[in-house]
Amino acid sequence: MNATLPDYNIALPLPRMVNIPPGRFLMGGLDERDAVEGGCTINERPPRYVYIAAFALGRYPVTFEEYDAFCEAMGFPLPDDQGWGRGKHPVINVSWDDAQAYCRWLSALNGVHYRLPSEAEWEYATRGGINAAYPWGMQATAQHANHAMQHGMTTPVGTYPANAFGLHDLCGNVWEWVQDCWHDSYHGAPVNAQAWEEAGNHHERVLRGGSWNDRPRYLRAAYRVKDYPSGRQIFRGFRVAR
């Protein structure tokens, strides 16, 4: 899609970004760290140490308010909110392709490069320096995240506490698209922050974090799923990196 902007002069809602410090962390599933509802899966292994350069990540998933501005500017149809509310609710019913188009538009608007985070960046930011199944420790409760149908819908971003890096809703609320294509394991995976797009299945992209509908196992920082880049569902959104 061409990200050329129309000639208009209005204030647009833009994602709030958080500067994430550089660091090194152990990425992937560990039996002793992920001992929640059966532990880690084969596609989370083998764990490896990954080096992350400094980057910026959205404080929240992209909201309807932010995404609707993109749709209105570009003349695209608005995604369905299921009657749950727009505004500060995380946008849903958006595909990986939609997220890419939004990032291109935002980059043209601001003159800086916005993109989806890599899997490594996403997991590093989610863990926030904590070596546990979740950003807050080893047990998920109703006070930590919107999950397990406790509301039966999304909640406005920022409803739940931030992690150590000041990021909200990384676990629960909506699954988040990342840049990487799908690989069945981490054998041969990069040891830096780059998205892993070599080899693998380019017809499927990765999602992270779990949603309002999912039980605790799927909210683990290491858990990963996949879908076609054109797939849209009520459980899925995204956040931007820079």
Coordinates of N, CA and C in Angstrom, one line a residue:
M1 N 0.8 -1.2 0.0 CA 0.0 0.0 0.0 C 0.9 1.2 0.0
N2 N 0.5 2.2 -0.8 CA 1.2 3.5 -0.8 C 0.8 4.3 0.4
A3 N 1.8 4.7 1.2 CA 1.6 5.5 2.5 C 1.5 7.0 2.3
T4 N 1.4 7.5 1.0 CA 1.3 8.9 0.8 C 0.1 9.5 1.5
L5 N 0.3 10.6 2.3 CA -0.7 11.1 3.1 C -1.6 12.1 2.3
P6 N -2.9 12.2 2.6 CA -3.7 13.3 2.0 C -3.3 14.6 2.7
D7 N -3.8 15.7 2.1 CA -3.5 17.0 2.6 C -4.6 17.4 3.6
Y8 N -4.2 17.3 4.9 CA -5.2 17.6 5.9 C -4.4 18.2 7.1
N9 N -5.0 18.9 8.0 CA -4.4 19.5 9.1 C -5.2 19.3 10.4
I10 N -5.0 18.1 11.0 CA -5.7 17.8 12.2 C -4.8 17.2 13.1
A11 N -5.0 17.2 14.4 CA -4.2 16.6 15.4 C -4.6 15.1 15.4
L12 N -3.6 14.2 15.3 CA -3.8 12.8 15.2 C -3.4 12.1 16.5
P13 N -4.1 11.2 17.0 CA -3.6 10.4 18.2 C -2.5 9.4 17.7
L14 N -1.4 9.5 18.4 CA -0.2 8.7 18.1 C 0.1 7.8 19.2
P15 N 0.7 6.6 19.0 CA 1.1 5.7 20.0 C 2.1 6.4 21.0
R16 N 1.9 6.1 22.3 CA 2.9 6.6 23.3 C 4.0 5.5 23.3
M17 N 5.3 6.0 23.2 CA 6.4 5.1 23.1 C 7.2 5.1 24.4
V18 N 7.8 3.9 24.7 CA 8.7 3.8 25.9 C 10.1 3.4 25.4
N19 N 11.1 4.0 25.9 CA 12.5 3.6 25.5 C 12.9 2.4 26.3
I20 N 13.2 1.3 25.6 CA 13.6 0.1 26.2 C 15.1 0.0 26.2
P21 N 15.7 -0.3 27.4 CA 17.2 -0.3 27.5 C 17.8 -1.5 26.8
P22 N 19.0 -1.5 26.4 CA 19.7 -2.6 25.8 C 19.9 -3.7 26.9
G23 N 20.1 -4.9 26.5 CA 20.4 -6.0 27.5 C 20.5 -7.3 26.9
R24 N 20.7 -8.3 27.7 CA 20.8 -9.7 27.4 C 19.9 -10.5 28.2
F25 N 19.2 -11.5 27.6 CA 18.2 -12.3 28.3 C 18.1 -13.7 27.8
L26 N 17.6 -14.6 28.5 CA 17.4 -16.0 28.1 C 16.0 -16.1 27.5
M27 N 16.0 -16.3 26.2 CA 14.7 -16.3 25.4 C 14.3 -17.8 25.3
G28 N 13.0 -18.0 25.4 CA 12.5 -19.3 25.2 C 12.0 -20.0 26.4
G29 N 11.4 -21.2 26.3 CA 10.8 -21.9 27.4 C 11.8 -22.7 28.2
L30 N 11.6 -22.7 29.5 CA 12.4 -23.5 30.5 C 11.5 -24.2 31.4
D31 N 11.7 -25.5 31.7 CA 10.8 -26.3 32.5 C 10.6 -25.6 33.9
E32 N 11.7 -25.2 34.5 CA 11.7 -24.6 35.8 C 11.1 -23.2 35.8
R33 N 11.1 -22.5 34.7 CA 10.6 -21.2 34.6 C 9.2 -21.1 34.1
D34 N 8.8 -22.1 33.4 CA 7.5 -22.1 32.7 C 6.6 -23.3 33.2
A35 N 6.7 -23.6 34.4 CA 5.9 -24.7 35.0 C 4.5 -24.3 35.3
V36 N 3.8 -23.9 34.3 CA 2.4 -23.5 34.4 C 1.6 -24.3 33.4
E37 N 0.6 -25.1 33.9 CA -0.3 -25.9 33.1 C 0.5 -26.7 32.0
G38 N 1.4 -27.4 32.5 CA 2.1 -28.3 31.6 C 3.5 -27.8 31.0
G39 N 3.8 -26.6 31.4 CA 5.1 -26.1 31.0 C 5.2 -25.6 29.6
C40 N 6.5 -25.5 29.1 CA 6.8 -25.0 27.8 C 6.5 -26.0 26.7
T41 N 6.5 -25.6 25.5 CA 6.2 -26.4 24.3 C 7.5 -26.5 23.5
I42 N 7.5 -27.5 22.5 CA 8.7 -27.7 21.7 C 9.0 -26.5 20.9
N43 N 8.1 -25.7 20.5 CA 8.4 -24.6 19.6 C 9.0 -23.4 20.4
E44 N 9.1 -23.5 21.7 CA 9.7 -22.5 22.5 C 11.2 -22.9 22.8
R45 N 11.7 -24.0 22.2 CA 13.0 -24.5 22.5 C 13.9 -24.6 21.3
P46 N 15.2 -24.7 21.5 CA 15.9 -24.5 22.7 C 16.1 -23.1 23.2
P47 N 16.1 -22.8 24.5 CA 16.3 -21.5 24.9 C 17.7 -21.0 24.6
R48 N 17.9 -19.7 24.4 CA 19.2 -19.2 24.1 C 19.3 -17.8 24.6
Y49 N 20.6 -17.3 24.9 CA 20.8 -16.0 25.3 C 20.7 -15.1 24.0
V50 N 20.0 -14.0 24.1 CA 19.8 -13.0 23.0 C 20.2 -11.6 23.5
Y51 N 21.0 -10.9 22.6 CA 21.4 -9.6 22.9 C 20.4 -8.6 22.2
I52 N 20.0 -7.6 23.0 CA 19.0 -6.6 22.5 C 19.6 -5.2 22.5
A53 N 19.5 -4.6 21.4 CA 19.9 -3.2 21.3 C 18.8 -2.3 21.8
A54 N 19.1 -1.1 22.2 CA 18.0 -0.2 22.7 C 17.0 0.1 21.6
F55 N 15.8 0.2 21.9 CA 14.7 0.5 20.9 C 13.5 1.1 21.7
A56 N 12.5 1.5 21.0 CA 11.3 2.0 21.6 C 10.1 1.1 21.3
L57 N 9.2 1.0 22.2 CA 8.1 0.1 22.0 C 6.8 0.8 22.6
G58 N 5.7 0.6 21.9 CA 4.5 1.2 22.4 C 4.1 0.9 23.8
R59 N 3.8 1.9 24.6 CA 3.4 1.6 26.0 C 2.2 0.7 26.1
Y60 N 1.3 0.8 25.1 CA 0.1 0.0 25.0 C 0.0 -0.6 23.6
P61 N -0.9 -1.6 23.5 CA -1.3 -2.0 22.1 C -1.9 -0.8 21.4
V62 N -1.8 -0.8 20.1 CA -2.5 0.2 19.3 C -4.0 0.2 19.6
T63 N -4.5 1.4 19.8 CA -5.9 1.5 20.2 C -6.8 1.8 19.0
F64 N -8.1 1.6 19.2 CA -9.1 2.0 18.1 C -8.9 3.5 17.8
E65 N -8.7 4.3 18.8 CA -8.6 5.7 18.5 C -7.4 6.0 17.5
E66 N -6.3 5.3 17.8 CA -5.1 5.5 16.9 C -5.3 4.8 15.5
Y67 N -5.9 3.7 15.5 CA -6.0 3.0 14.2 C -7.2 3.6 13.4
D68 N -8.2 4.0 14.0 CA -9.3 4.7 13.3 C -8.8 5.9 12.6
A69 N -7.8 6.7 13.2 CA -7.3 7.9 12.5 C -6.6 7.5 11.2
F70 N -5.9 6.3 11.3 CA -5.2 5.8 10.0 C -6.3 5.5 9.0
C71 N -7.3 4.7 9.4 CA -8.4 4.3 8.4 C -9.0 5.6 7.8
E72 N -9.4 6.5 8.6 CA -10.0 7.7 8.1 C -9.1 8.5 7.2
A73 N -7.8 8.6 7.5 CA -6.9 9.3 6.7 C -6.7 8.7 5.3
M74 N -6.7 7.3 5.3 CA -6.4 6.6 4.1 C -7.7 6.1 3.4
G75 N -8.9 6.4 4.0 CA -10.1 6.0 3.3 C -10.4 4.5 3.4
F76 N -9.9 3.9 4.5 CA -10.1 2.4 4.7 C -11.3 2.2 5.6
P77 N -12.0 1.1 5.4 CA -13.1 0.8 6.3 C -12.6 0.5 7.8
L78 N -13.4 0.9 8.7 CA -13.0 0.8 10.1 C -13.2 -0.7 10.6
P79 N -12.3 -1.3 11.3 CA -12.5 -2.6 11.8 C -13.6 -2.7 12.8
D80 N -14.3 -3.8 12.9 CA -15.5 -4.0 13.8 C -15.0 -4.1 15.2
D81 N -15.6 -3.3 16.2 CA -15.2 -3.4 17.6 C -16.1 -4.4 18.4
Q82 N -17.0 -5.1 17.7 CA -17.9 -6.1 18.3 C -18.8 -5.5 19.3
G83 N -19.0 -4.1 19.3 CA -19.8 -3.5 20.2 C -19.2 -3.3 21.6
W84 N -17.9 -3.5 21.7 CA -17.2 -3.4 23.0 C -16.7 -2.0 23.3
G85 N -16.7 -1.2 22.3 CA -16.1 0.2 22.5 C -14.9 0.4 21.7
R86 N -14.7 1.6 21.2 CA -13.6 2.0 20.5 C -12.6 2.8 21.4
G87 N -12.3 4.0 21.0 CA -11.5 4.8 21.8 C -10.2 4.2 22.3
K88 N -10.1 4.0 23.7 CA -8.9 3.4 24.3 C -8.9 1.9 24.3
H89 N -9.9 1.2 23.8 CA -9.8 -0.2 23.7 C -8.8 -0.6 22.6
P90 N -8.0 -1.7 22.8 CA -7.1 -2.1 21.8 C -7.8 -2.5 20.5
V91 N -7.3 -2.1 19.4 CA -7.9 -2.4 18.1 C -7.9 -3.9 17.9
I92 N -8.9 -4.5 17.4 CA -9.1 -5.9 17.1 C -9.5 -6.1 15.6
N93 N -9.6 -7.3 15.2 CA -10.0 -7.6 13.8 C -9.0 -7.0 12.8
V94 N -7.7 -7.0 13.2 CA -6.7 -6.5 12.3 C -5.7 -7.6 12.0
S95 N -5.3 -7.7 10.8 CA -4.3 -8.7 10.3 C -2.9 -8.2 10.5
W96 N -1.9 -9.1 10.2 CA -0.5 -8.7 10.2 C -0.3 -7.7 9.0
D97 N -1.0 -8.0 7.9 CA -0.9 -7.1 6.7 C -1.4 -5.7 7.1
D98 N -2.5 -5.6 7.9 CA -3.1 -4.4 8.3 C -2.1 -3.6 9.2
A99 N -1.4 -4.4 10.1 CA -0.4 -3.8 11.0 C 0.7 -3.2 10.2
Q100 N 1.1 -3.9 9.2 CA 2.2 -3.4 8.3 C 1.8 -2.1 7.6
A101 N 0.6 -2.0 7.1 CA 0.1 -0.8 6.5 C 0.0 0.4 7.5
Y102 N -0.4 0.1 8.7 CA -0.4 1.2 9.7 C 1.0 1.7 10.0
C103 N 1.9 0.8 10.1 CA 3.3 1.2 10.4 C 3.9 2.0 9.3
R104 N 3.6 1.7 8.0 CA 4.1 2.5 6.9 C 3.4 3.9 6.9
W105 N 2.1 4.0 7.2 CA 1.5 5.3 7.3 C 2.1 6.1 8.5
L106 N 2.3 5.5 9.6 CA 2.8 6.2 10.8 C 4.2 6.7 10.5
S107 N 5.0 5.9 9.8 CA 6.4 6.3 9.5 C 6.4 7.5 8.5
A108 N 5.5 7.5 7.5 CA 5.4 8.6 6.6 C 4.9 9.9 7.3
L109 N 4.0 9.7 8.3 CA 3.4 10.8 9.0 C 4.5 11.5 9.9
N110 N 5.3 10.7 10.6 CA 6.3 11.2 11.6 C 7.7 11.4 11.0
G111 N 8.0 10.8 9.9 CA 9.3 10.9 9.4 C 10.3 10.0 10.1
V112 N 9.9 9.0 10.9 CA 10.8 8.1 11.5 C 10.2 6.7 11.2
H113 N 11.0 5.7 11.4 CA 10.6 4.3 11.0 C 9.9 3.6 12.1
Y114 N 8.6 3.3 12.0 CA 7.8 2.5 12.9 C 7.7 1.1 12.2
R115 N 7.6 0.1 13.0 CA 7.5 -1.3 12.6 C 6.9 -2.2 13.7
L116 N 6.7 -3.4 13.3 CA 6.4 -4.4 14.4 C 7.6 -4.8 15.1
P117 N 7.6 -5.1 16.4 CA 8.7 -5.6 17.1 C 9.1 -7.0 16.6
S118 N 10.3 -7.4 16.7 CA 10.7 -8.8 16.5 C 10.2 -9.6 17.7
E119 N 10.2 -11.0 17.5 CA 9.9 -11.8 18.6 C 10.8 -11.6 19.8
A120 N 12.1 -11.5 19.5 CA 13.1 -11.3 20.6 C 12.8 -10.0 21.3
E121 N 12.6 -8.9 20.6 CA 12.3 -7.7 21.3 C 11.0 -7.8 22.1
W122 N 10.0 -8.4 21.6 CA 8.7 -8.5 22.3 C 9.0 -9.3 23.6
E123 N 9.6 -10.4 23.5 CA 9.8 -11.2 24.8 C 10.7 -10.5 25.8
Y124 N 11.7 -9.9 25.3 CA 12.6 -9.1 26.2 C 11.9 -8.0 26.9
A125 N 11.1 -7.3 26.1 CA 10.3 -6.2 26.7 C 9.2 -6.7 27.7
T126 N 8.6 -7.8 27.3 CA 7.6 -8.4 28.2 C 8.2 -8.9 29.5
R127 N 9.3 -9.6 29.5 CA 9.9 -10.0 30.7 C 10.4 -8.9 31.6
G128 N 10.8 -7.8 31.0 CA 11.2 -6.7 31.8 C 12.3 -7.0 32.9
G129 N 13.2 -7.9 32.5 CA 14.3 -8.3 33.4 C 13.9 -9.3 34.5
I130 N 12.7 -9.8 34.4 CA 12.3 -10.8 35.4 C 12.3 -12.2 34.7
N131 N 13.0 -13.2 35.4 CA 13.1 -14.5 34.8 C 12.0 -15.4 35.4
A132 N 10.8 -15.2 34.9 CA 9.7 -16.0 35.4 C 8.7 -16.2 34.3
A133 N 7.7 -17.0 34.5 CA 6.7 -17.3 33.5 C 6.0 -16.1 32.9
Y134 N 5.7 -15.1 33.9 CA 5.0 -13.9 33.5 C 5.8 -12.7 33.9
P135 N 5.5 -11.5 33.4 CA 6.3 -10.3 33.8 C 6.2 -10.0 35.3
W136 N 5.2 -10.5 36.0 CA 5.0 -10.2 37.4 C 5.4 -11.4 38.3
G137 N 5.7 -12.6 37.7 CA 6.1 -13.7 38.6 C 5.6 -15.0 38.0
M138 N 5.2 -15.9 38.9 CA 4.9 -17.3 38.5 C 3.4 -17.6 38.5
Q139 N 2.5 -16.6 38.9 CA 1.1 -16.9 39.0 C 0.3 -15.8 38.3
A140 N -0.7 -16.1 37.5 CA -1.5 -15.1 36.9 C -2.9 -15.1 37.6
T141 N -3.3 -13.9 38.0 CA -4.6 -13.7 38.6 C -5.3 -12.6 37.9
A142 N -6.6 -12.4 38.4 CA -7.4 -11.3 37.8 C -6.8 -9.9 38.0
Q143 N -5.9 -9.8 38.9 CA -5.3 -8.5 39.1 C -4.1 -8.2 38.2
H144 N -3.7 -9.2 37.5 CA -2.5 -9.0 36.6 C -2.8 -8.7 35.2
A145 N -3.9 -9.3 34.6 CA -4.2 -9.2 33.2 C -5.6 -9.6 32.9
N146 N -6.1 -9.1 31.8 CA -7.4 -9.5 31.3 C -7.3 -10.8 30.5
H147 N -7.8 -11.9 31.1 CA -7.7 -13.2 30.5 C -8.8 -14.1 31.1
A148 N -8.8 -15.3 30.5 CA -9.7 -16.3 31.0 C -11.2 -15.9 31.1
M149 N -11.6 -15.1 30.2 CA -13.0 -14.6 30.0 C -13.5 -13.9 31.3
Q150 N -12.6 -13.3 32.0 CA -13.1 -12.6 33.2 C -14.0 -11.4 32.9
H151 N -13.8 -10.8 31.7 CA -14.7 -9.7 31.3 C -15.5 -10.1 30.0
G152 N -15.0 -11.1 29.3 CA -15.7 -11.6 28.1 C -15.5 -10.7 26.9
M153 N -14.5 -9.8 27.0 CA -14.2 -8.8 26.0 C -12.9 -8.1 26.3
T154 N -12.4 -7.2 25.4 CA -11.2 -6.4 25.7 C -11.5 -5.4 26.8
T155 N -10.5 -4.9 27.4 CA -10.6 -3.8 28.4 C -9.8 -2.6 27.9
P156 N -10.1 -1.4 28.2 CA -9.2 -0.3 27.8 C -7.8 -0.5 28.2
V157 N -6.9 0.0 27.3 CA -5.5 -0.2 27.6 C -5.1 0.5 28.8
G158 N -4.1 -0.1 29.6 CA -3.7 0.6 30.8 C -4.5 0.2 32.0
T159 N -5.6 -0.6 31.9 CA -6.4 -1.0 33.0 C -5.6 -1.8 34.0
Y160 N -4.6 -2.6 33.6 CA -3.8 -3.4 34.5 C -2.4 -2.8 34.6
P161 N -1.7 -3.2 35.7 CA -0.4 -2.6 36.0 C 0.6 -2.8 34.9
A162 N 1.5 -1.9 34.8 CA 2.6 -2.0 33.9 C 3.7 -2.9 34.4
N163 N 4.5 -3.4 33.5 CA 5.7 -4.3 33.9 C 6.8 -3.4 34.3
A164 N 8.0 -4.0 34.5 CA 9.1 -3.2 35.0 C 9.6 -2.2 34.0
F165 N 9.3 -2.3 32.8 CA 9.7 -1.4 31.7 C 8.7 -0.3 31.5
G166 N 7.6 -0.4 32.2 CA 6.5 0.6 32.0 C 5.6 0.3 30.9
L167 N 5.5 -0.9 30.5 CA 4.6 -1.4 29.4 C 3.4 -2.1 29.9
H168 N 2.2 -1.8 29.3 CA 1.0 -2.4 29.8 C 0.4 -3.4 28.7
D169 N -0.3 -4.4 29.3 CA -1.1 -5.3 28.4 C -0.3 -6.2 27.5
L170 N 0.9 -6.4 27.8 CA 1.7 -7.4 27.0 C 1.1 -8.8 27.1
C171 N 0.6 -9.1 28.3 CA 0.0 -10.4 28.5 C -1.5 -10.2 28.7
G172 N -2.3 -10.9 27.9 CA -3.7 -10.8 28.0 C -4.2 -9.6 27.1
N173 N -5.5 -9.4 27.2 CA -6.3 -8.4 26.4 C -6.3 -8.8 24.9
V174 N -5.2 -8.7 24.2 CA -5.2 -9.1 22.8 C -3.8 -9.8 22.5
W175 N -3.9 -10.8 21.6 CA -2.6 -11.3 21.0 C -2.0 -10.2 20.2
E176 N -0.7 -10.2 20.1 CA 0.0 -9.1 19.4 C 0.8 -9.7 18.3
W177 N 0.6 -9.2 17.0 CA 1.4 -9.6 15.9 C 2.9 -9.1 16.1
V178 N 3.9 -10.0 15.7 CA 5.2 -9.5 15.7 C 5.7 -9.7 14.2
Q179 N 6.9 -9.3 14.0 CA 7.4 -9.3 12.6 C 7.8 -10.7 12.0
D180 N 8.2 -11.6 12.9 CA 8.9 -12.8 12.5 C 7.9 -13.8 11.7
C181 N 8.4 -14.5 10.8 CA 7.7 -15.6 10.2 C 7.9 -16.8 11.1
W182 N 7.0 -17.8 11.0 CA 6.9 -18.9 11.9 C 8.1 -19.9 11.7
H183 N 8.7 -20.4 12.8 CA 9.6 -21.5 12.8 C 9.1 -22.5 13.9
D184 N 9.3 -23.8 13.6 CA 8.8 -24.8 14.6 C 9.6 -24.9 15.8
S185 N 10.8 -24.3 15.8 CA 11.7 -24.3 17.0 C 12.6 -23.2 16.9
Y186 N 13.5 -23.0 17.9 CA 14.5 -22.0 17.9 C 15.9 -22.5 17.4
H187 N 15.9 -23.6 16.8 CA 17.2 -24.1 16.3 C 17.6 -23.2 15.2
G188 N 18.8 -22.6 15.3 CA 19.3 -21.7 14.3 C 18.8 -20.3 14.4
A189 N 18.1 -20.0 15.4 CA 17.5 -18.6 15.6 C 18.6 -17.6 15.8
P190 N 18.4 -16.3 15.5 CA 19.4 -15.3 15.7 C 19.6 -15.1 17.2
V191 N 20.8 -14.6 17.5 CA 21.1 -14.3 18.9 C 21.1 -12.8 19.2
N192 N 20.5 -12.1 18.3 CA 20.3 -10.6 18.5 C 18.9 -10.3 18.3
A193 N 18.6 -9.0 18.2 CA 17.2 -8.6 18.2 C 16.5 -8.6 16.9
Q194 N 17.2 -9.0 15.8 CA 16.5 -9.0 14.5 C 15.4 -10.0 14.4
A195 N 14.4 -9.6 13.6 CA 13.3 -10.5 13.3 C 13.8 -11.7 12.5
W196 N 13.4 -12.9 12.8 CA 13.8 -14.1 12.1 C 12.9 -14.4 10.9
E197 N 13.4 -14.0 9.8 CA 12.6 -14.1 8.5 C 13.3 -15.0 7.5
E198 N 14.4 -15.5 7.8 CA 15.1 -16.5 6.9 C 14.5 -17.9 7.1
A199 N 14.4 -18.6 6.1 CA 13.8 -20.0 6.1 C 12.5 -19.9 6.8
G200 N 12.1 -20.9 7.5 CA 10.8 -20.9 8.2 C 9.6 -20.9 7.2
N201 N 8.5 -20.6 7.8 CA 7.2 -20.6 7.0 C 6.8 -19.1 6.8
H202 N 7.0 -18.6 5.6 CA 6.7 -17.2 5.2 C 5.2 -17.0 5.0
H203 N 4.4 -18.1 5.0 CA 3.0 -18.0 4.9 C 2.3 -17.8 6.2
E204 N 3.1 -17.9 7.3 CA 2.5 -17.7 8.6 C 3.4 -16.8 9.5
R205 N 2.7 -16.0 10.3 CA 3.4 -15.0 11.1 C 3.1 -15.3 12.6
V206 N 3.9 -14.8 13.5 CA 3.9 -15.1 14.9 C 3.0 -14.1 15.7
L207 N 2.3 -14.6 16.6 CA 1.6 -13.7 17.6 C 2.0 -14.1 19.0
R208 N 2.0 -13.1 19.9 CA 2.4 -13.3 21.3 C 1.5 -12.7 22.3
G209 N 1.5 -13.2 23.5 CA 0.9 -12.6 24.6 C -0.5 -13.1 25.2
G210 N -1.2 -13.9 24.4 CA -2.5 -14.3 24.9 C -3.6 -13.2 24.8
S211 N -4.8 -13.5 25.1 CA -5.9 -12.6 25.0 C -6.9 -12.6 26.2
W212 N -7.9 -11.8 26.1 CA -9.0 -11.8 27.1 C -9.7 -13.2 27.2
N213 N -9.5 -14.0 26.2 CA -10.2 -15.3 26.1 C -9.4 -16.4 26.7
D214 N -8.1 -16.2 26.9 CA -7.2 -17.4 27.1 C -6.9 -17.6 28.6
R215 N -6.6 -18.9 28.9 CA -6.2 -19.3 30.2 C -4.8 -18.9 30.4
P216 N -4.3 -19.0 31.7 CA -2.9 -18.5 32.0 C -1.8 -19.1 31.2
R217 N -1.9 -20.3 30.8 CA -0.7 -20.9 30.1 C -0.4 -20.1 28.8
Y218 N -1.4 -19.5 28.1 CA -1.1 -18.8 26.9 C -0.6 -17.4 27.1
L219 N -0.6 -16.9 28.3 CA -0.1 -15.6 28.6 C 1.4 -15.6 29.0
R220 N 2.0 -16.8 29.1 CA 3.4 -16.9 29.4 C 4.2 -16.1 28.4
A221 N 5.3 -15.5 28.9 CA 6.2 -14.6 28.1 C 6.8 -15.4 27.0
A222 N 7.0 -16.7 27.1 CA 7.6 -17.6 26.1 C 6.6 -18.1 25.1
Y223 N 5.3 -18.1 25.4 CA 4.4 -18.8 24.5 C 4.2 -18.1 23.2
R224 N 4.0 -18.9 22.1 CA 3.9 -18.3 20.8 C 2.9 -19.1 19.9
V225 N 2.2 -18.4 19.1 CA 1.3 -19.1 18.1 C 1.5 -18.4 16.8
K226 N 0.8 -18.9 15.8 CA 1.0 -18.5 14.4 C -0.4 -18.4 13.7
D227 N -0.4 -17.6 12.6 CA -1.5 -17.5 11.7 C -1.1 -16.9 10.4
Y228 N -2.0 -17.0 9.4 CA -1.7 -16.4 8.1 C -1.7 -14.9 8.3
P229 N -0.9 -14.2 7.5 CA -0.8 -12.7 7.7 C -2.0 -11.9 7.4
S230 N -2.9 -12.6 6.6 CA -4.2 -11.9 6.3 C -5.3 -12.2 7.3
G231 N -5.0 -13.0 8.3 CA -6.0 -13.4 9.3 C -6.4 -12.3 10.3
R232 N -7.7 -12.2 10.4 CA -8.3 -11.2 11.4 C -9.2 -11.9 12.4
Q233 N -9.0 -11.6 13.7 CA -9.9 -12.2 14.7 C -10.1 -11.2 15.8
I234 N -11.1 -11.5 16.6 CA -11.5 -10.6 17.7 C -10.5 -10.7 18.9
F235 N -9.6 -11.6 18.8 CA -8.6 -11.8 19.9 C -7.3 -11.1 19.6
R236 N -7.1 -10.4 18.4 CA -5.8 -10.0 18.0 C -5.7 -8.5 17.7
G237 N -4.5 -8.0 18.1 CA -4.2 -6.6 17.8 C -2.7 -6.6 17.6
F238 N -2.1 -5.4 17.9 CA -0.6 -5.3 17.7 C -0.1 -4.0 18.5
R239 N 1.2 -3.9 18.7 CA 1.8 -2.7 19.1 C 3.0 -2.4 18.2
V240 N 3.4 -1.1 18.2 CA 4.5 -0.7 17.3 C 5.8 -0.6 18.0
A241 N 6.9 -0.8 17.3 CA 8.2 -0.5 17.8 C 8.9 0.6 16.9
R242 N 10.0 1.1 17.4 CA 10.7 2.1 16.7 C 12.1 2.1 17.0

